[in-house]
Coordinates of C-alpha atoms in Angstrom, one line a residue:
M3 CA -123.7 82.2 61.9
K4 CA -127.0 80.3 61.0
R5 CA -127.4 82.4 57.8
Y6 CA -123.7 81.8 57.0
L7 CA -124.1 78.0 57.4
Q8 CA -127.3 78.0 55.4
H9 CA -125.4 79.8 52.6
L10 CA -122.7 77.1 52.8
V11 CA -125.3 74.2 52.6
R12 CA -126.8 75.7 49.5
Q13 CA -123.5 76.4 47.9
Q14 CA -122.3 72.8 48.7
A15 CA -125.7 71.4 47.2
A16 CA -125.2 73.6 44.0
N17 CA -121.6 72.3 43.7
H18 CA -122.8 68.8 44.0
R19 CA -125.5 69.3 41.2
G20 CA -122.7 70.8 39.0
Q21 CA -120.5 67.9 39.5
V22 CA -123.2 65.5 38.6
Q23 CA -124.1 67.5 35.5
I24 CA -120.6 67.7 34.3
H25 CA -120.2 63.9 34.8
E26 CA -123.4 63.3 32.9
C27 CA -121.9 65.3 29.9
L28 CA -118.6 63.5 30.1
Y29 CA -120.5 60.1 30.2
R30 CA -122.7 61.0 27.2
F31 CA -119.5 62.1 25.3
S32 CA -117.8 58.9 26.1
L33 CA -120.8 56.9 24.9
S34 CA -120.7 59.0 21.6
Q35 CA -117.0 58.3 21.1
L36 CA -117.4 54.6 21.9
G37 CA -120.2 54.5 19.2
Q38 CA -117.8 55.9 16.6
G39 CA -115.2 53.3 17.5
F40 CA -113.0 55.5 19.5
A41 CA -112.8 55.3 23.3
P42 CA -110.2 57.7 24.8
F43 CA -111.1 57.0 28.3
A44 CA -113.4 54.8 30.5
C45 CA -116.1 57.0 32.1
P46 CA -118.0 55.5 34.9
T47 CA -121.8 55.1 34.5
P48 CA -123.8 57.7 36.4
E49 CA -124.6 54.9 38.9
Q50 CA -121.0 54.3 39.5
F51 CA -120.3 58.0 39.8
G52 CA -123.3 58.4 42.3
A53 CA -122.0 55.7 44.4
E54 CA -118.6 57.7 44.7
V55 CA -120.1 61.1 45.4
T56 CA -123.3 60.2 47.2
W57 CA -125.0 63.3 48.8
P58 CA -124.9 62.7 52.5
G59 CA -128.3 64.1 53.3
D60 CA -129.3 65.4 56.7
W61 CA -127.8 64.2 59.9
S62 CA -130.2 62.2 62.0
E63 CA -129.8 64.7 64.8
A64 CA -131.0 67.4 62.6
Q65 CA -134.1 65.4 61.7
T66 CA -135.0 65.0 65.4
G67 CA -134.1 68.6 66.2
E68 CA -131.3 67.5 68.7
A69 CA -128.0 69.3 68.6
P70 CA -125.0 67.1 68.0
V71 CA -122.6 66.5 70.9
G72 CA -120.3 69.4 71.4
S73 CA -122.6 71.9 69.7
P74 CA -122.4 75.5 71.1
S75 CA -125.1 76.7 73.3
D76 CA -127.7 79.4 72.2
A77 CA -125.7 82.0 73.9
E78 CA -122.5 80.9 72.3
E79 CA -124.2 80.8 69.0
A80 CA -125.6 84.3 69.3
R81 CA -122.0 85.6 70.1
M82 CA -120.7 83.7 67.1
D83 CA -123.5 85.2 64.9
E84 CA -122.5 88.7 66.2
E85 CA -118.8 88.1 65.5
M86 CA -119.7 86.9 62.0
T87 CA -121.9 90.0 61.4
N88 CA -119.1 92.2 62.5
L89 CA -116.5 90.4 60.4
L90 CA -118.7 90.6 57.3
G91 CA -119.4 94.2 58.0
F92 CA -115.6 94.8 58.2
L93 CA -115.1 92.9 54.8
G94 CA -117.9 94.8 53.2
G95 CA -120.3 91.9 53.0
S96 CA -123.8 91.8 54.4
G97 CA -124.0 88.1 55.1
A98 CA -127.4 88.1 53.3
T99 CA -128.0 84.8 51.5

């Protein structure tokens, strides 16, 4: 389960970086169009966009090493890891990230 969640975190971070890059391209394009006297749409500045899609960072509990309330015990997490490994094996995936 831990490796699966690490994969999801990396995937979400990559998605966020991609969204920021796409916005940057659109923003530059809108400035180019505006400079030519044509403004087909109002594109937010990178700062405005960043304020809307701020990356949440790590939870404070993760920083201190404490598990959030309601987190599974080590035994439950081991069982879930085994279930995920079995499921990935059944689906033909390794779960390797």
